[in-house]
């Protein structure tokens, strides 16, 4: 099995400093973010992804611009989306933005596209939630056609037709990598396999091993469509945090975890989160990758085995009560201690 790549994802959360109780302004939060990406590059992490949300608690509505700033300040780390809400975007502009980013970064760009777990983008851009599935299917088809052909002839329901126009610039890489971000829908896993696209699974609850049948479905669909096994890559997007000890990690991360999931639970009518739920989610079989470097590395290796192999894991450390210094320490430990432990397994 090839070595697993370890990286970071960020939703660029608005942060309240836990020591002062003061909100960190958006300008300072962006400066802190660029420092985080620079550190991830220095400590050898493979990738840094920026999400896309259109909500007041996140500052990531324009990920390509953030990543372009990061490209100018980094040397090796791959830079990508986590995820681009393709359903609410124009595939032509998405391709142009990320092809430009690829040129700026010297071929270090990955594009992860999905439907997103929030719905604010749909009314914001004048789209109907009743078209949730058809928007993504149609726009993914167009995006792949743009990737594969400089001149595009295409027509669909949700965008004006193209009749041979060229889409520029073209990326530095021979082919811009396009991953499909998925949640728990079997149809999404099967579609990614049939298209031969790498898969990024967002694991935000439950037990990661429960995704094994869906990963198997993805691989079987890809094989039946004639795609080579090496094309059918599997990535995981997970919440997590690394500290010197598991106790220190829990103490540092729990206040923000509780705030974040309390807000989501209220919006979606879920039960309010509890410390017992946090502890279970953070345990050996839970969805939250939290603890000492050894604990986190062991969990990554175990879950990769349960899923039949994982090519990439991106840890999402977004937390509204996490001090910048603590986040930097978590990134450092992930790069200098967790990643080598996983690579040596």
PDB file of C-alpha atoms in Angstrom, residues 6-299:
ATOM      1  CA  UNK A   6      -1.611  13.864   5.625  1.00  0.00           C
ATOM      2  CA  UNK A   7      -2.887  17.412   5.360  1.00  0.00           C
ATOM      3  CA  UNK A   8      -5.027  20.137   6.917  1.00  0.00           C
ATOM      4  CA  UNK A   9      -8.411  21.582   5.980  1.00  0.00           C
ATOM      5  CA  UNK A  10      -9.777  24.860   7.298  1.00  0.00           C
ATOM      6  CA  UNK A  11     -13.160  26.566   7.182  1.00  0.00           C
ATOM      7  CA  UNK A  12     -11.484  29.773   8.458  1.00  0.00           C
ATOM      8  CA  UNK A  13     -13.771  29.991  11.451  1.00  0.00           C
ATOM      9  CA  UNK A  14     -14.361  33.234  13.267  1.00  0.00           C
ATOM     10  CA  UNK A  15     -12.521  32.826  16.576  1.00  0.00           C
ATOM     11  CA  UNK A  16     -13.037  34.143  20.079  1.00  0.00           C
ATOM     12  CA  UNK A  17      -9.715  34.086  21.918  1.00  0.00           C
ATOM     13  CA  UNK A  18     -10.246  31.703  24.857  1.00  0.00           C
ATOM     14  CA  UNK A  19      -7.825  33.585  27.112  1.00  0.00           C
ATOM     15  CA  UNK A  20      -9.222  37.110  26.610  1.00  0.00           C
ATOM     16  CA  UNK A  21     -12.806  36.440  25.506  1.00  0.00           C
ATOM     17  CA  UNK A  22     -12.300  38.906  22.655  1.00  0.00           C
ATOM     18  CA  UNK A  23     -13.305  38.197  19.072  1.00  0.00           C
ATOM     19  CA  UNK A  24     -10.468  37.987  16.557  1.00  0.00           C
ATOM     20  CA  UNK A  25     -11.317  40.323  13.682  1.00  0.00           C
ATOM     21  CA  UNK A  26     -11.537  39.003  10.118  1.00  0.00           C
ATOM     22  CA  UNK A  27      -8.390  40.805   8.963  1.00  0.00           C
ATOM     23  CA  UNK A  28      -6.338  39.305  11.789  1.00  0.00           C
ATOM     24  CA  UNK A  29      -7.949  35.911  11.245  1.00  0.00           C
ATOM     25  CA  UNK A  30      -6.782  35.962   7.616  1.00  0.00           C
ATOM     26  CA  UNK A  31      -3.257  36.891   8.694  1.00  0.00           C
ATOM     27  CA  UNK A  32      -3.300  34.038  11.205  1.00  0.00           C
ATOM     28  CA  UNK A  33      -4.543  31.656   8.522  1.00  0.00           C
ATOM     29  CA  UNK A  34      -1.672  32.445   6.183  1.00  0.00           C
ATOM     30  CA  UNK A  35       0.752  31.832   9.046  1.00  0.00           C
ATOM     31  CA  UNK A  36      -0.941  28.460   9.622  1.00  0.00           C
ATOM     32  CA  UNK A  37      -0.538  27.504   5.957  1.00  0.00           C
ATOM     33  CA  UNK A  38       3.112  28.595   5.936  1.00  0.00           C
ATOM     34  CA  UNK A  39       3.768  26.430   8.993  1.00  0.00           C
ATOM     35  CA  UNK A  40       2.005  23.449   7.419  1.00  0.00           C
ATOM     36  CA  UNK A  41       4.332  23.844   4.436  1.00  0.00           C
ATOM     37  CA  UNK A  42       7.457  24.052   6.638  1.00  0.00           C
ATOM     38  CA  UNK A  43       6.627  20.965   8.705  1.00  0.00           C
ATOM     39  CA  UNK A  44       6.105  18.856   5.598  1.00  0.00           C
ATOM     40  CA  UNK A  45       2.342  18.376   5.499  1.00  0.00           C
ATOM     41  CA  UNK A  46       1.107  17.299   2.078  1.00  0.00           C
ATOM     42  CA  UNK A  47      -1.848  19.603   1.548  1.00  0.00           C
ATOM     43  CA  UNK A  48      -3.907  22.501   2.880  1.00  0.00           C
ATOM     44  CA  UNK A  49      -7.547  22.845   1.857  1.00  0.00           C
ATOM     45  CA  UNK A  50      -9.932  25.783   2.277  1.00  0.00           C
ATOM     46  CA  UNK A  51     -13.679  25.188   2.516  1.00  0.00           C
ATOM     47  CA  UNK A  52     -16.468  27.318   1.098  1.00  0.00           C
ATOM     48  CA  UNK A  53     -19.286  28.674   3.227  1.00  0.00           C
ATOM     49  CA  UNK A  54     -21.571  31.683   3.060  1.00  0.00           C
ATOM     50  CA  UNK A  55     -22.255  32.069   6.783  1.00  0.00           C
ATOM     51  CA  UNK A  56     -21.224  34.682   9.360  1.00  0.00           C
ATOM     52  CA  UNK A  57     -19.112  32.275  11.436  1.00  0.00           C
ATOM     53  CA  UNK A  58     -16.753  31.442   8.538  1.00  0.00           C
ATOM     54  CA  UNK A  59     -14.502  33.634   6.365  1.00  0.00           C
ATOM     55  CA  UNK A  60     -14.005  31.189   3.479  1.00  0.00           C
ATOM     56  CA  UNK A  61     -16.547  32.323   0.873  1.00  0.00           C
ATOM     57  CA  UNK A  62     -13.755  32.967  -1.694  1.00  0.00           C
ATOM     58  CA  UNK A  63     -11.332  30.033  -1.276  1.00  0.00           C
ATOM     59  CA  UNK A  64      -9.427  30.544  -4.544  1.00  0.00           C
ATOM     60  CA  UNK A  65      -8.342  34.030  -3.422  1.00  0.00           C
ATOM     61  CA  UNK A  66      -7.128  32.738  -0.060  1.00  0.00           C
ATOM     62  CA  UNK A  67      -5.246  29.902  -1.740  1.00  0.00           C
ATOM     63  CA  UNK A  68      -3.641  32.290  -4.231  1.00  0.00           C
ATOM     64  CA  UNK A  69      -2.249  34.331  -1.333  1.00  0.00           C
ATOM     65  CA  UNK A  70      -0.981  31.098   0.217  1.00  0.00           C
ATOM     66  CA  UNK A  71       0.629  30.016  -3.064  1.00  0.00           C
ATOM     67  CA  UNK A  72       2.882  33.071  -2.984  1.00  0.00           C
ATOM     68  CA  UNK A  73       4.075  32.209   0.546  1.00  0.00           C
ATOM     69  CA  UNK A  74       4.635  28.452   0.258  1.00  0.00           C
ATOM     70  CA  UNK A  75       6.920  26.144  -1.703  1.00  0.00           C
ATOM     71  CA  UNK A  76       5.851  22.500  -1.557  1.00  0.00           C
ATOM     72  CA  UNK A  77       2.428  22.041   0.004  1.00  0.00           C
ATOM     73  CA  UNK A  78      -0.515  21.256  -2.271  1.00  0.00           C
ATOM     74  CA  UNK A  79      -3.342  23.795  -2.110  1.00  0.00           C
ATOM     75  CA  UNK A  80      -6.976  22.953  -2.736  1.00  0.00           C
ATOM     76  CA  UNK A  81     -10.639  23.373  -1.973  1.00  0.00           C
ATOM     77  CA  UNK A  82     -12.465  21.574   0.819  1.00  0.00           C
ATOM     78  CA  UNK A  83     -14.960  21.659  -0.874  1.00  0.00           C
ATOM     79  CA  UNK A  84     -15.985  23.999  -3.688  1.00  0.00           C
ATOM     80  CA  UNK A  85     -19.798  24.134  -3.722  1.00  0.00           C
ATOM     81  CA  UNK A  86     -20.041  23.348  -7.418  1.00  0.00           C
ATOM     82  CA  UNK A  87     -23.853  23.224  -7.442  1.00  0.00           C
ATOM     83  CA  UNK A  88     -23.979  26.970  -6.745  1.00  0.00           C
ATOM     84  CA  UNK A  89     -21.090  27.982  -9.001  1.00  0.00           C
ATOM     85  CA  UNK A  90     -20.357  28.387 -12.697  1.00  0.00           C
ATOM     86  CA  UNK A  91     -18.037  25.525 -13.745  1.00  0.00           C
ATOM     87  CA  UNK A  92     -16.307  27.786 -16.270  1.00  0.00           C
ATOM     88  CA  UNK A  93     -15.311  30.267 -13.565  1.00  0.00           C
ATOM     89  CA  UNK A  94     -14.376  27.513 -11.112  1.00  0.00           C
ATOM     90  CA  UNK A  95     -12.030  26.004 -13.674  1.00  0.00           C
ATOM     91  CA  UNK A  96     -10.518  29.385 -14.575  1.00  0.00           C
ATOM     92  CA  UNK A  97      -9.905  30.274 -10.925  1.00  0.00           C
ATOM     93  CA  UNK A  98      -8.258  26.977 -10.024  1.00  0.00           C
ATOM     94  CA  UNK A  99      -6.270  26.775 -13.269  1.00  0.00           C
ATOM     95  CA  UNK A 100      -4.932  30.257 -12.430  1.00  0.00           C
ATOM     96  CA  UNK A 101      -4.135  29.064  -8.909  1.00  0.00           C
ATOM     97  CA  UNK A 102      -2.320  26.096 -10.429  1.00  0.00           C
ATOM     98  CA  UNK A 103      -0.142  28.458 -12.476  1.00  0.00           C
ATOM     99  CA  UNK A 104       0.598  30.637  -9.451  1.00  0.00           C
ATOM    100  CA  UNK A 105       1.492  27.636  -7.302  1.00  0.00           C
ATOM    101  CA  UNK A 106       3.586  25.857  -9.927  1.00  0.00           C
ATOM    102  CA  UNK A 107       1.216  22.920 -10.307  1.00  0.00           C
ATOM    103  CA  UNK A 108       0.272  22.376  -6.646  1.00  0.00           C
ATOM    104  CA  UNK A 109      -3.511  22.613  -6.948  1.00  0.00           C
ATOM    105  CA  UNK A 110      -6.279  20.094  -6.228  1.00  0.00           C
ATOM    106  CA  UNK A 111      -9.965  20.842  -6.753  1.00  0.00           C
ATOM    107  CA  UNK A 112     -12.438  19.044  -4.503  1.00  0.00           C
ATOM    108  CA  UNK A 113     -16.034  19.661  -5.554  1.00  0.00           C
ATOM    109  CA  UNK A 114     -19.274  18.769  -3.827  1.00  0.00           C
ATOM    110  CA  UNK A 115     -22.751  19.900  -2.932  1.00  0.00           C
ATOM    111  CA  UNK A 116     -21.811  21.218   0.507  1.00  0.00           C
ATOM    112  CA  UNK A 117     -23.359  20.379   3.873  1.00  0.00           C
ATOM    113  CA  UNK A 118     -25.012  23.821   4.251  1.00  0.00           C
ATOM    114  CA  UNK A 119     -27.595  25.312   1.885  1.00  0.00           C
ATOM    115  CA  UNK A 120     -27.067  29.100   2.128  1.00  0.00           C
ATOM    116  CA  UNK A 121     -25.375  29.253  -1.273  1.00  0.00           C
ATOM    117  CA  UNK A 122     -28.525  28.207  -3.120  1.00  0.00           C
ATOM    118  CA  UNK A 123     -30.786  31.194  -2.320  1.00  0.00           C
ATOM    119  CA  UNK A 124     -27.760  33.506  -2.301  1.00  0.00           C
ATOM    120  CA  UNK A 125     -27.088  32.742  -5.958  1.00  0.00           C
ATOM    121  CA  UNK A 126     -30.731  32.426  -7.009  1.00  0.00           C
ATOM    122  CA  UNK A 127     -30.883  28.631  -7.154  1.00  0.00           C
ATOM    123  CA  UNK A 128     -33.633  26.283  -6.035  1.00  0.00           C
ATOM    124  CA  UNK A 129     -32.998  23.527  -3.504  1.00  0.00           C
ATOM    125  CA  UNK A 130     -35.419  21.382  -5.503  1.00  0.00           C
ATOM    126  CA  UNK A 131     -32.649  21.204  -8.139  1.00  0.00           C
ATOM    127  CA  UNK A 132     -30.064  20.060  -5.559  1.00  0.00           C
ATOM    128  CA  UNK A 133     -29.141  16.828  -7.345  1.00  0.00           C
ATOM    129  CA  UNK A 134     -29.505  17.890 -10.976  1.00  0.00           C
ATOM    130  CA  UNK A 135     -27.420  21.039 -10.451  1.00  0.00           C
ATOM    131  CA  UNK A 136     -24.440  19.073  -9.198  1.00  0.00           C
ATOM    132  CA  UNK A 137     -24.706  16.292 -11.774  1.00  0.00           C
ATOM    133  CA  UNK A 138     -24.922  18.707 -14.685  1.00  0.00           C
ATOM    134  CA  UNK A 139     -22.203  21.052 -13.470  1.00  0.00           C
ATOM    135  CA  UNK A 140     -19.793  18.223 -12.711  1.00  0.00           C
ATOM    136  CA  UNK A 141     -20.292  16.942 -16.251  1.00  0.00           C
ATOM    137  CA  UNK A 142     -19.451  20.379 -17.646  1.00  0.00           C
ATOM    138  CA  UNK A 143     -16.444  20.845 -15.353  1.00  0.00           C
ATOM    139  CA  UNK A 144     -14.958  17.517 -16.470  1.00  0.00           C
ATOM    140  CA  UNK A 145     -15.526  18.419 -20.109  1.00  0.00           C
ATOM    141  CA  UNK A 146     -13.704  21.737 -19.586  1.00  0.00           C
ATOM    142  CA  UNK A 147     -10.835  19.922 -17.867  1.00  0.00           C
ATOM    143  CA  UNK A 148     -10.488  17.477 -20.745  1.00  0.00           C
ATOM    144  CA  UNK A 149     -10.972  19.837 -23.689  1.00  0.00           C
ATOM    145  CA  UNK A 150      -9.842  23.391 -24.367  1.00  0.00           C
ATOM    146  CA  UNK A 151     -12.835  24.119 -26.618  1.00  0.00           C
ATOM    147  CA  UNK A 152     -16.202  23.113 -25.217  1.00  0.00           C
ATOM    148  CA  UNK A 153     -19.527  22.348 -26.862  1.00  0.00           C
ATOM    149  CA  UNK A 154     -22.173  21.663 -24.230  1.00  0.00           C
ATOM    150  CA  UNK A 155     -25.784  22.343 -23.283  1.00  0.00           C
ATOM    151  CA  UNK A 156     -27.847  21.756 -20.163  1.00  0.00           C
ATOM    152  CA  UNK A 157     -30.729  23.017 -18.029  1.00  0.00           C
ATOM    153  CA  UNK A 158     -28.954  25.238 -15.545  1.00  0.00           C
ATOM    154  CA  UNK A 159     -26.459  27.242 -17.599  1.00  0.00           C
ATOM    155  CA  UNK A 160     -26.351  28.835 -21.068  1.00  0.00           C
ATOM    156  CA  UNK A 161     -24.942  26.508 -23.733  1.00  0.00           C
ATOM    157  CA  UNK A 162     -21.363  26.577 -24.975  1.00  0.00           C
ATOM    158  CA  UNK A 163     -20.713  26.217 -28.686  1.00  0.00           C
ATOM    159  CA  UNK A 164     -17.004  25.637 -29.056  1.00  0.00           C
ATOM    160  CA  UNK A 165     -15.691  28.480 -26.889  1.00  0.00           C
ATOM    161  CA  UNK A 166     -12.250  28.096 -25.353  1.00  0.00           C
ATOM    162  CA  UNK A 167     -11.803  28.139 -21.585  1.00  0.00           C
ATOM    163  CA  UNK A 168      -8.552  29.764 -20.417  1.00  0.00           C
ATOM    164  CA  UNK A 169      -6.052  29.664 -18.847  1.00  0.00           C
ATOM    165  CA  UNK A 170      -5.083  26.017 -18.848  1.00  0.00           C
ATOM    166  CA  UNK A 171      -3.394  24.719 -15.675  1.00  0.00           C
ATOM    167  CA  UNK A 172       0.298  24.000 -15.149  1.00  0.00           C
ATOM    168  CA  UNK A 173      -0.489  20.345 -14.487  1.00  0.00           C
ATOM    169  CA  UNK A 174      -1.302  18.267 -17.523  1.00  0.00           C
ATOM    170  CA  UNK A 175      -4.702  17.556 -15.993  1.00  0.00           C
ATOM    171  CA  UNK A 176      -6.141  19.472 -13.047  1.00  0.00           C
ATOM    172  CA  UNK A 177      -6.959  16.901 -10.315  1.00  0.00           C
ATOM    173  CA  UNK A 178     -10.686  16.923  -9.542  1.00  0.00           C
ATOM    174  CA  UNK A 179     -11.909  15.053  -6.459  1.00  0.00           C
ATOM    175  CA  UNK A 180     -15.548  14.491  -5.549  1.00  0.00           C
ATOM    176  CA  UNK A 181     -16.494  15.339  -1.967  1.00  0.00           C
ATOM    177  CA  UNK A 182     -19.211  13.046  -0.591  1.00  0.00           C
ATOM    178  CA  UNK A 183     -21.163  12.468   2.611  1.00  0.00           C
ATOM    179  CA  UNK A 184     -23.112   9.259   3.029  1.00  0.00           C
ATOM    180  CA  UNK A 185     -25.147   8.844  -0.160  1.00  0.00           C
ATOM    181  CA  UNK A 186     -24.515   5.529  -1.966  1.00  0.00           C
ATOM    182  CA  UNK A 187     -25.388   7.240  -5.253  1.00  0.00           C
ATOM    183  CA  UNK A 188     -22.569   9.738  -4.747  1.00  0.00           C
ATOM    184  CA  UNK A 189     -20.022   6.991  -4.089  1.00  0.00           C
ATOM    185  CA  UNK A 190     -21.148   5.001  -7.126  1.00  0.00           C
ATOM    186  CA  UNK A 191     -21.124   8.067  -9.396  1.00  0.00           C
ATOM    187  CA  UNK A 192     -17.558   8.962  -8.420  1.00  0.00           C
ATOM    188  CA  UNK A 193     -16.481   5.385  -9.133  1.00  0.00           C
ATOM    189  CA  UNK A 194     -18.201   5.290 -12.526  1.00  0.00           C
ATOM    190  CA  UNK A 195     -16.473   8.556 -13.473  1.00  0.00           C
ATOM    191  CA  UNK A 196     -13.100   7.308 -12.211  1.00  0.00           C
ATOM    192  CA  UNK A 197     -12.669  10.343  -9.950  1.00  0.00           C
ATOM    193  CA  UNK A 198     -10.855  10.316  -6.603  1.00  0.00           C
ATOM    194  CA  UNK A 199     -13.177  10.411  -3.604  1.00  0.00           C
ATOM    195  CA  UNK A 200     -13.023  12.694  -0.538  1.00  0.00           C
ATOM    196  CA  UNK A 201     -15.307  11.425   2.239  1.00  0.00           C
ATOM    197  CA  UNK A 202     -16.482  13.947   4.850  1.00  0.00           C
ATOM    198  CA  UNK A 203     -16.706  12.087   8.169  1.00  0.00           C
ATOM    199  CA  UNK A 204     -18.405  14.299  10.748  1.00  0.00           C
ATOM    200  CA  UNK A 205     -20.183  11.743  12.918  1.00  0.00           C
ATOM    201  CA  UNK A 206     -20.791   8.088  13.609  1.00  0.00           C
ATOM    202  CA  UNK A 207     -17.992   5.557  13.175  1.00  0.00           C
ATOM    203  CA  UNK A 208     -15.621   5.811  10.187  1.00  0.00           C
ATOM    204  CA  UNK A 209     -15.614   2.031   9.712  1.00  0.00           C
ATOM    205  CA  UNK A 210     -19.305   2.277   8.746  1.00  0.00           C
ATOM    206  CA  UNK A 211     -18.152   3.774   5.431  1.00  0.00           C
ATOM    207  CA  UNK A 212     -16.444   0.512   4.403  1.00  0.00           C
ATOM    208  CA  UNK A 213     -19.419  -0.788   2.344  1.00  0.00           C
ATOM    209  CA  UNK A 214     -19.697   2.568   0.544  1.00  0.00           C
ATOM    210  CA  UNK A 215     -15.967   2.626  -0.218  1.00  0.00           C
ATOM    211  CA  UNK A 216     -16.307  -0.924  -1.549  1.00  0.00           C
ATOM    212  CA  UNK A 217     -19.245   0.232  -3.706  1.00  0.00           C
ATOM    213  CA  UNK A 218     -17.081   3.061  -5.080  1.00  0.00           C
ATOM    214  CA  UNK A 219     -14.244   0.710  -5.959  1.00  0.00           C
ATOM    215  CA  UNK A 220     -16.547  -1.877  -7.533  1.00  0.00           C
ATOM    216  CA  UNK A 221     -18.304   0.785  -9.629  1.00  0.00           C
ATOM    217  CA  UNK A 222     -14.944   2.108 -10.794  1.00  0.00           C
ATOM    218  CA  UNK A 223     -13.644  -1.336 -11.674  1.00  0.00           C
ATOM    219  CA  UNK A 224     -16.817  -2.202 -13.590  1.00  0.00           C
ATOM    220  CA  UNK A 225     -16.446   1.042 -15.555  1.00  0.00           C
ATOM    221  CA  UNK A 226     -12.910  -0.001 -16.524  1.00  0.00           C
ATOM    222  CA  UNK A 227     -10.939   2.451 -14.390  1.00  0.00           C
ATOM    223  CA  UNK A 228      -7.502   1.410 -13.131  1.00  0.00           C
ATOM    224  CA  UNK A 229      -7.285   0.858  -9.345  1.00  0.00           C
ATOM    225  CA  UNK A 230      -4.697   3.635  -8.939  1.00  0.00           C
ATOM    226  CA  UNK A 231      -7.224   6.165 -10.263  1.00  0.00           C
ATOM    227  CA  UNK A 232      -9.733   5.243  -7.550  1.00  0.00           C
ATOM    228  CA  UNK A 233      -8.141   7.136  -4.680  1.00  0.00           C
ATOM    229  CA  UNK A 234      -9.873   7.495  -1.315  1.00  0.00           C
ATOM    230  CA  UNK A 235      -9.418  10.516   0.938  1.00  0.00           C
ATOM    231  CA  UNK A 236     -10.917  11.341   4.330  1.00  0.00           C
ATOM    232  CA  UNK A 237     -11.892  14.785   5.602  1.00  0.00           C
ATOM    233  CA  UNK A 238     -12.141  14.528   9.388  1.00  0.00           C
ATOM    234  CA  UNK A 239     -12.374  16.745  12.440  1.00  0.00           C
ATOM    235  CA  UNK A 240      -9.379  16.474  14.730  1.00  0.00           C
ATOM    236  CA  UNK A 241      -6.736  18.030  16.921  1.00  0.00           C
ATOM    237  CA  UNK A 242      -3.291  16.952  18.118  1.00  0.00           C
ATOM    238  CA  UNK A 243      -1.681  17.935  21.435  1.00  0.00           C
ATOM    239  CA  UNK A 244       1.053  16.555  23.670  1.00  0.00           C
ATOM    240  CA  UNK A 245      -1.457  14.306  25.418  1.00  0.00           C
ATOM    241  CA  UNK A 246      -5.015  13.165  24.805  1.00  0.00           C
ATOM    242  CA  UNK A 247      -6.154  14.938  27.973  1.00  0.00           C
ATOM    243  CA  UNK A 248      -4.573  18.210  26.839  1.00  0.00           C
ATOM    244  CA  UNK A 249      -6.163  17.852  23.407  1.00  0.00           C
ATOM    245  CA  UNK A 250      -9.631  17.329  24.916  1.00  0.00           C
ATOM    246  CA  UNK A 251      -9.297  20.271  27.321  1.00  0.00           C
ATOM    247  CA  UNK A 252      -8.178  22.557  24.498  1.00  0.00           C
ATOM    248  CA  UNK A 253     -10.713  21.576  21.881  1.00  0.00           C
ATOM    249  CA  UNK A 254     -13.904  20.772  23.787  1.00  0.00           C
ATOM    250  CA  UNK A 255     -15.236  24.333  24.428  1.00  0.00           C
ATOM    251  CA  UNK A 256     -15.176  25.204  20.727  1.00  0.00           C
ATOM    252  CA  UNK A 257     -16.488  21.772  19.707  1.00  0.00           C
ATOM    253  CA  UNK A 258     -19.468  22.253  22.027  1.00  0.00           C
ATOM    254  CA  UNK A 259     -20.176  25.747  20.687  1.00  0.00           C
ATOM    255  CA  UNK A 260     -19.924  24.662  17.052  1.00  0.00           C
ATOM    256  CA  UNK A 261     -22.116  21.581  17.345  1.00  0.00           C
ATOM    257  CA  UNK A 262     -24.660  23.310  19.599  1.00  0.00           C
ATOM    258  CA  UNK A 263     -25.257  25.840  16.816  1.00  0.00           C
ATOM    259  CA  UNK A 264     -25.561  23.147  14.133  1.00  0.00           C
ATOM    260  CA  UNK A 265     -27.867  21.045  16.346  1.00  0.00           C
ATOM    261  CA  UNK A 266     -30.219  23.985  16.902  1.00  0.00           C
ATOM    262  CA  UNK A 267     -30.409  24.695  13.178  1.00  0.00           C
ATOM    263  CA  UNK A 268     -31.085  21.087  12.219  1.00  0.00           C
ATOM    264  CA  UNK A 269     -33.271  19.970  15.098  1.00  0.00           C
ATOM    265  CA  UNK A 270     -30.728  17.551  16.556  1.00  0.00           C
ATOM    266  CA  UNK A 271     -30.262  16.800  20.259  1.00  0.00           C
ATOM    267  CA  UNK A 272     -27.886  19.163  22.015  1.00  0.00           C
ATOM    268  CA  UNK A 273     -24.291  17.854  22.150  1.00  0.00           C
ATOM    269  CA  UNK A 274     -22.929  16.602  25.480  1.00  0.00           C
ATOM    270  CA  UNK A 275     -19.506  15.889  26.946  1.00  0.00           C
ATOM    271  CA  UNK A 276     -20.350  12.179  26.845  1.00  0.00           C
ATOM    272  CA  UNK A 277     -21.023  12.494  23.120  1.00  0.00           C
ATOM    273  CA  UNK A 278     -17.717  14.329  22.658  1.00  0.00           C
ATOM    274  CA  UNK A 279     -15.827  11.618  24.526  1.00  0.00           C
ATOM    275  CA  UNK A 280     -17.493   8.868  22.483  1.00  0.00           C
ATOM    276  CA  UNK A 281     -16.846  10.711  19.221  1.00  0.00           C
ATOM    277  CA  UNK A 282     -13.206  11.137  20.238  1.00  0.00           C
ATOM    278  CA  UNK A 283     -12.775   7.486  21.231  1.00  0.00           C
ATOM    279  CA  UNK A 284     -11.011   4.727  19.281  1.00  0.00           C
ATOM    280  CA  UNK A 285     -13.948   4.105  16.913  1.00  0.00           C
ATOM    281  CA  UNK A 286     -15.385   7.633  16.776  1.00  0.00           C
ATOM    282  CA  UNK A 287     -15.288  10.183  13.984  1.00  0.00           C
ATOM    283  CA  UNK A 288     -13.123  12.755  15.814  1.00  0.00           C
ATOM    284  CA  UNK A 289      -9.340  12.264  15.443  1.00  0.00           C
ATOM    285  CA  UNK A 290      -8.139  13.820  18.676  1.00  0.00           C
ATOM    286  CA  UNK A 291      -5.299  13.071  21.073  1.00  0.00           C
ATOM    287  CA  UNK A 292      -1.555  12.673  21.359  1.00  0.00           C
ATOM    288  CA  UNK A 293       0.451  12.091  18.167  1.00  0.00           C
ATOM    289  CA  UNK A 294       0.680   8.374  18.911  1.00  0.00           C
ATOM    290  CA  UNK A 295      -3.063   8.081  19.578  1.00  0.00           C
ATOM    291  CA  UNK A 296      -4.004   9.941  16.400  1.00  0.00           C
ATOM    292  CA  UNK A 297      -1.525   8.025  14.227  1.00  0.00           C
ATOM    293  CA  UNK A 298      -2.758   4.698  15.554  1.00  0.00           C
ATOM    294  CA  UNK A 299      -6.360   5.664  14.827  1.00  0.00           C
TER     295      UNK A 299
END
